[in-house]
Amino acid sequence: MKATISDVAKAANVAKSTVSKVLNDSPKISKETKRKVREIMKQMNYIPSSMATGLARQSSHTVGLLIDMSKESEFLNQFFYNIIGGIESVIGPLGYELTLCNIQQHAAEGHFLNRLVLNQRVDGIIANNSVLTEELSRELDRLAFPYVSIGEMDIAASWVDFDNEAGGRMLTGHLLERGYSSPAFIGGERNERIFSRRANGYLQALQQSGRAVRQDWIINVQADEHEGYRAARELLQGEDRPDSVVCMTNYLAFGVLKAARELGIAVPGQLGVAAFDEYPLSRYTTPPLTSLNIDTFRLGVTSGQWLMGHIQGSRTAAQQQLLEPELIVRESTAKRLQ
């Protein structure tokens, strides 16, 4: 039997009016009472009738793009603005506006479920999978609230991502085809999904070609110029060094090129360098980098189209799609000197 506001009030030992004020995020109710009532709502699978009917007949004509303002690497990245442009190109002509929402996950009172969803300030949500956890996704499913993840998820949610494993295979396979026989992989935190996918592609290409895997040539560092330089200096000064490198980002590859130049190692010829991410450095480095074009504008377009389908009712089932990256060959992986 469906829980009612009276059931919630009884379980929380408060008046129905208090539950109503909690739903409206009233400042007159203490944080502790709000926390208690919201936890009981969740346990009882309670969905406010006002929300259910409101979602059916009202619209804010606004889509929320969730960001974590504590992660500068995400919202200061050019890819982020390409995604925004892609979303806007879809929702704008349909009369919807896009609002950027800081998730503030550390503050219970400011949690986006309360601010945006239960208070009906947006009609749907798009978020990176680092923000949209499985727990939050299940709660949005319980509330029947439209959302799309930019990034692969393990649950039956709507998500779109690039095929990072395919990208790892493409870059590593390209180096092997050019005559490089012992590539290393630099960059990425070991617990990051994107690292796991890209490194798996690298490993698959080695295994398919019958090459041995050197675990000590898979280097976990923050994927930036400084760490790429530091890791490459250490890796390339060893007696038994790789003849090529697959880099997690082109920023990291820039650091690898700098290290190779200082050590007198010729790129290409003595060392091949290939990187994920075309923007912003790949075509401007010396030598220009072989890289993968990952069309993040298309990520925005696809996520926007799917979300509007969920909001307008034309798309009901969850969908998943891996987009194929494009290999752009440049001088950094010219044929190895024998």
Coordinates of C-alpha atoms in Angstrom, one line a residue:
M1 CA 0.0 0.0 0.0
K2 CA 1.3 3.4 -0.9
A3 CA 2.6 5.5 2.0
T4 CA 0.8 8.8 2.8
I5 CA 1.9 12.0 4.5
S6 CA 0.0 10.8 7.6
D7 CA 2.1 7.6 7.6
V8 CA 5.3 9.6 7.5
A9 CA 4.1 12.0 10.2
K10 CA 3.2 9.1 12.5
A11 CA 6.5 7.3 11.9
A12 CA 8.4 10.4 12.6
N13 CA 6.2 11.4 15.6
V14 CA 5.6 14.8 14.1
A15 CA 2.5 16.7 12.8
K16 CA 1.5 16.4 9.2
S17 CA 2.1 20.2 8.9
T18 CA 5.7 19.5 9.9
V19 CA 6.1 17.0 7.1
S20 CA 4.6 19.5 4.7
K21 CA 7.1 22.1 5.8
V22 CA 10.0 19.7 5.4
L23 CA 8.8 19.0 1.8
N24 CA 8.9 22.8 1.2
D25 CA 12.3 23.1 2.9
S26 CA 10.9 25.6 5.4
P27 CA 13.6 27.4 7.5
K28 CA 11.4 27.1 10.5
I29 CA 12.1 23.4 10.8
S30 CA 15.4 22.3 12.4
K31 CA 18.0 20.5 10.4
E32 CA 17.8 17.4 12.6
T33 CA 14.0 17.2 12.1
K34 CA 14.4 17.6 8.3
R35 CA 17.0 14.9 8.3
K36 CA 14.8 12.5 10.3
V37 CA 11.7 13.1 8.2
R38 CA 13.5 12.7 4.9
E39 CA 15.1 9.5 6.1
I40 CA 11.7 8.1 7.0
M41 CA 10.3 9.2 3.6
K42 CA 13.1 7.3 1.9
Q43 CA 12.5 4.2 4.0
M44 CA 8.8 4.3 3.3
N45 CA 9.3 4.9 -0.4
Y46 CA 7.1 8.0 0.0
I47 CA 6.6 10.2 -3.0
P48 CA 4.6 13.5 -2.3
S49 CA 1.4 13.5 -4.2
S50 CA 2.0 17.2 -5.0
M51 CA 5.2 16.2 -6.7
A52 CA 3.6 13.4 -8.7
T53 CA 0.7 15.6 -9.9
G54 CA 3.0 18.6 -10.4
L55 CA 5.4 16.7 -12.6
A56 CA 2.4 15.6 -14.7
R57 CA 0.9 19.1 -15.3
Q58 CA 3.7 21.7 -14.5
S59 CA 7.0 22.4 -16.1
S60 CA 9.8 24.7 -15.1
H61 CA 11.1 24.6 -18.7
T62 CA 14.6 24.2 -17.2
V63 CA 17.2 21.5 -17.3
G64 CA 19.8 21.2 -14.6
L65 CA 23.5 20.4 -15.4
L66 CA 25.0 19.2 -12.2
I67 CA 28.6 20.1 -11.5
D68 CA 30.9 19.7 -8.5
M69 CA 32.5 23.1 -8.0
S70 CA 35.2 21.5 -5.8
K71 CA 36.7 19.9 -8.9
E72 CA 38.2 22.6 -11.0
S73 CA 39.6 20.1 -13.5
E74 CA 36.0 19.4 -14.6
F75 CA 34.3 22.8 -14.9
L76 CA 37.4 24.7 -16.2
N77 CA 38.0 22.1 -18.9
Q78 CA 37.1 23.1 -22.4
F79 CA 35.3 19.8 -22.9
F80 CA 32.8 21.0 -20.3
Y81 CA 31.8 24.0 -22.4
N82 CA 31.6 21.8 -25.5
I83 CA 29.1 19.7 -23.7
I84 CA 27.1 22.7 -22.6
G85 CA 27.0 23.9 -26.2
G86 CA 25.7 20.5 -27.4
I87 CA 23.0 20.4 -24.7
E88 CA 21.9 24.0 -25.5
S89 CA 21.7 23.2 -29.2
V90 CA 19.0 20.7 -28.4
I91 CA 17.0 22.2 -25.6
G92 CA 17.1 25.8 -26.6
P93 CA 14.9 25.4 -29.8
L94 CA 12.4 23.5 -27.6
G95 CA 12.0 26.5 -25.2
Y96 CA 14.1 25.1 -22.4
E97 CA 16.9 26.8 -20.5
L98 CA 20.0 25.2 -19.0
T99 CA 21.0 26.0 -15.5
L100 CA 24.4 25.0 -13.9
C101 CA 23.8 23.5 -10.4
N102 CA 26.5 23.0 -7.8
I103 CA 25.7 19.8 -6.1
Q104 CA 27.2 20.6 -2.7
Q105 CA 27.1 17.0 -1.7
H106 CA 28.8 17.8 1.6
A107 CA 25.8 19.9 2.7
A108 CA 22.6 17.8 3.4
E109 CA 20.4 20.9 3.4
G110 CA 21.7 21.9 0.0
H111 CA 21.5 18.5 -1.6
F112 CA 20.3 18.7 -5.2
L113 CA 17.5 16.2 -4.5
N114 CA 16.0 18.7 -2.1
R115 CA 16.8 21.9 -4.0
L116 CA 16.1 20.9 -7.5
V117 CA 14.0 17.7 -7.7
L118 CA 11.6 17.8 -4.7
N119 CA 11.1 21.5 -5.2
Q120 CA 10.5 21.1 -8.9
R121 CA 13.0 23.7 -10.0
V122 CA 14.1 21.7 -13.0
D123 CA 12.4 19.2 -15.2
G124 CA 15.3 16.9 -15.7
I125 CA 19.0 16.5 -14.9
I126 CA 22.2 15.8 -16.8
A127 CA 25.4 14.9 -14.9
N128 CA 28.8 13.3 -15.1
N129 CA 28.9 9.8 -13.7
S130 CA 31.4 11.1 -11.0
V131 CA 28.5 13.2 -9.7
L132 CA 25.6 10.9 -10.4
T133 CA 26.3 8.0 -8.2
E134 CA 24.5 4.7 -8.4
E135 CA 22.7 5.5 -5.1
L136 CA 21.5 8.9 -6.4
S137 CA 20.4 7.3 -9.7
R138 CA 18.3 4.7 -7.9
E139 CA 16.7 7.5 -5.9
L140 CA 15.9 9.4 -9.1
D141 CA 14.4 6.2 -10.5
R142 CA 12.3 5.8 -7.4
L143 CA 11.0 9.4 -7.9
A144 CA 10.5 8.7 -11.6
F145 CA 12.5 11.9 -12.3
P146 CA 14.2 12.2 -15.8
Y147 CA 18.0 12.2 -15.9
V148 CA 20.9 11.2 -18.2
S149 CA 24.5 10.4 -17.2
I150 CA 27.4 11.6 -19.3
G151 CA 29.6 8.6 -18.6
E152 CA 29.1 4.9 -18.3
M153 CA 27.2 3.4 -15.4
D154 CA 26.8 -0.2 -14.2
I155 CA 23.0 0.1 -13.6
A156 CA 20.1 0.3 -16.0
A157 CA 20.2 4.1 -16.4
S158 CA 20.4 6.2 -19.5
W159 CA 24.0 7.1 -20.2
V160 CA 26.2 8.1 -23.1
D161 CA 30.0 7.9 -23.2
F162 CA 32.9 7.4 -25.6
D163 CA 34.3 4.0 -26.0
N164 CA 37.4 4.4 -24.0
E165 CA 38.5 0.8 -24.3
A166 CA 38.3 1.1 -28.1
G167 CA 40.3 4.2 -27.9
G168 CA 43.1 2.4 -25.9
R169 CA 43.1 -0.3 -28.5
M170 CA 43.3 2.2 -31.4
L171 CA 46.2 4.2 -30.0
T172 CA 48.2 1.1 -28.9
G173 CA 47.4 -0.8 -32.1
H174 CA 48.5 2.2 -34.2
L175 CA 51.9 2.3 -32.4
L176 CA 52.4 -1.4 -33.0
E177 CA 51.6 -1.0 -36.7
R178 CA 54.2 1.7 -36.9
G179 CA 56.9 -0.6 -35.7
Y180 CA 57.0 0.2 -32.0
S181 CA 57.0 -3.0 -30.1
S182 CA 57.0 -2.0 -26.4
P183 CA 54.6 0.8 -25.5
A184 CA 54.0 2.0 -21.9
F185 CA 50.8 3.6 -20.6
I186 CA 51.0 6.8 -18.4
G187 CA 48.3 8.6 -16.5
G188 CA 45.2 8.3 -14.5
E189 CA 44.2 7.3 -11.0
R190 CA 43.8 3.5 -10.6
N191 CA 40.4 3.8 -9.0
E192 CA 39.0 5.9 -11.9
R193 CA 36.6 4.2 -14.4
I194 CA 38.1 6.2 -17.3
F195 CA 41.6 5.0 -16.5
S196 CA 40.4 1.4 -16.2
R197 CA 38.7 1.5 -19.5
R198 CA 41.5 3.2 -21.4
A199 CA 44.2 1.0 -19.8
N200 CA 42.1 -2.1 -20.6
G201 CA 42.1 -1.2 -24.2
Y202 CA 45.9 -0.8 -24.1
L203 CA 46.2 -4.2 -22.5
Q204 CA 43.9 -5.8 -25.0
A205 CA 45.9 -4.5 -28.0
L206 CA 49.1 -5.9 -26.5
Q207 CA 47.5 -9.3 -25.8
Q208 CA 46.0 -9.5 -29.2
S209 CA 49.4 -8.9 -30.8
G210 CA 51.1 -11.5 -28.6
R211 CA 53.2 -8.9 -26.7
A212 CA 54.1 -9.4 -23.0
V213 CA 52.5 -7.0 -20.5
R214 CA 54.8 -5.0 -18.3
Q215 CA 52.9 -4.0 -15.3
D216 CA 55.7 -1.6 -14.3
W217 CA 55.1 0.3 -17.5
I218 CA 51.5 1.2 -16.5
I219 CA 52.1 4.4 -14.5
N220 CA 49.4 5.9 -12.4
V221 CA 49.7 9.6 -12.0
Q222 CA 47.5 12.7 -12.2
A223 CA 47.0 13.3 -15.9
D224 CA 48.7 16.7 -16.3
E225 CA 51.9 18.1 -17.8
H226 CA 54.0 18.1 -14.5
E227 CA 53.2 14.4 -13.7
G228 CA 53.7 13.4 -17.3
Y229 CA 57.1 15.0 -17.3
R230 CA 58.1 13.4 -14.0
A231 CA 56.9 9.9 -14.9
A232 CA 58.5 10.0 -18.3
R233 CA 61.9 11.2 -16.9
E234 CA 61.9 8.2 -14.6
L235 CA 60.6 5.7 -17.2
L236 CA 62.9 6.8 -20.0
Q237 CA 66.1 6.8 -18.0
G238 CA 65.9 3.1 -17.1
E239 CA 68.2 0.6 -18.8
D240 CA 65.2 -1.3 -20.2
R241 CA 62.9 1.5 -21.4
P242 CA 59.7 1.5 -23.6
D243 CA 60.0 2.6 -27.2
S244 CA 56.6 4.3 -27.1
V245 CA 54.0 5.8 -24.8
V246 CA 50.2 6.0 -24.7
C247 CA 49.2 9.0 -22.7
M248 CA 46.0 9.5 -20.8
T249 CA 45.7 13.2 -22.0
N250 CA 47.5 15.5 -24.3
Y251 CA 48.5 17.7 -21.3
L252 CA 50.3 14.6 -20.0
A253 CA 51.8 13.9 -23.4
F254 CA 53.2 17.5 -23.5
G255 CA 55.2 16.6 -20.3
V256 CA 56.4 13.4 -21.9
L257 CA 57.6 15.3 -25.0
K258 CA 59.5 17.7 -22.8
A259 CA 61.2 14.9 -20.9
A260 CA 62.2 13.1 -24.1
R261 CA 63.7 16.4 -25.5
E262 CA 65.8 16.9 -22.4
L263 CA 67.0 13.4 -22.4
G264 CA 68.0 13.6 -26.1
I265 CA 65.4 11.0 -27.2
A266 CA 64.0 11.6 -30.7
V267 CA 60.3 11.8 -31.1
P268 CA 59.4 10.1 -33.4
G269 CA 62.0 7.5 -34.3
Q270 CA 63.3 6.6 -31.0
L271 CA 60.1 7.2 -29.1
G272 CA 56.5 7.2 -30.3
V273 CA 54.0 9.3 -28.4
A274 CA 50.2 9.1 -28.8
A275 CA 47.5 10.6 -26.6
F276 CA 43.8 10.6 -25.8
D277 CA 42.1 14.0 -26.4
E278 CA 42.6 16.1 -29.5
Y279 CA 42.0 19.5 -27.7
P280 CA 43.8 21.8 -27.0
L281 CA 47.5 20.9 -27.6
S282 CA 47.8 18.0 -30.0
R283 CA 48.2 19.9 -33.2
Y284 CA 50.5 22.5 -31.7
T285 CA 53.1 20.4 -29.9
T286 CA 56.6 19.7 -31.4
P287 CA 56.2 17.3 -33.0
P288 CA 52.4 17.4 -33.5
L289 CA 50.7 14.6 -31.5
T290 CA 48.8 11.6 -32.8
S291 CA 45.6 11.7 -30.8
L292 CA 42.0 10.7 -30.5
N293 CA 39.3 13.2 -31.4
I294 CA 36.6 12.8 -28.7
D295 CA 33.7 14.9 -29.9
T296 CA 32.3 16.2 -26.6
F297 CA 29.8 18.5 -28.3
R298 CA 28.2 15.3 -29.6
L299 CA 28.1 14.0 -26.0
G300 CA 26.1 17.1 -25.1
V301 CA 23.7 16.7 -28.1
T302 CA 23.0 13.1 -27.4
S303 CA 22.4 13.6 -23.7
G304 CA 20.2 16.6 -24.4
Q305 CA 18.1 14.6 -26.9
W306 CA 17.7 11.7 -24.6
L307 CA 16.7 13.8 -21.6
M308 CA 14.1 15.8 -23.6
G309 CA 12.7 12.4 -24.8
H310 CA 12.3 11.4 -21.1
I311 CA 10.8 14.7 -20.1
Q312 CA 8.3 14.8 -23.0
G313 CA 7.4 11.1 -22.7
S314 CA 8.7 10.0 -26.2
R315 CA 11.5 8.0 -24.6
T316 CA 10.6 5.7 -21.6
A317 CA 13.2 2.9 -21.5
A318 CA 16.8 3.5 -20.4
Q319 CA 19.3 3.7 -23.2
Q320 CA 23.1 3.3 -23.3
Q321 CA 25.5 4.3 -26.1
L322 CA 29.3 4.2 -26.6
L323 CA 30.4 6.7 -29.2
E324 CA 33.4 5.8 -31.3
P325 CA 36.5 8.1 -31.1
E326 CA 38.4 9.1 -34.2
L327 CA 42.1 8.5 -34.6
I328 CA 44.1 11.5 -36.0
V329 CA 47.6 10.5 -37.1
R330 CA 50.4 13.0 -36.8
E331 CA 54.2 13.2 -36.7
S332 CA 54.7 11.9 -33.1
T333 CA 54.1 8.3 -34.2
A334 CA 55.9 8.3 -37.5
K335 CA 57.6 4.9 -38.3
R336 CA 60.1 3.8 -35.7
L337 CA 63.8 4.0 -36.8
Q338 CA 65.3 0.5 -36.9

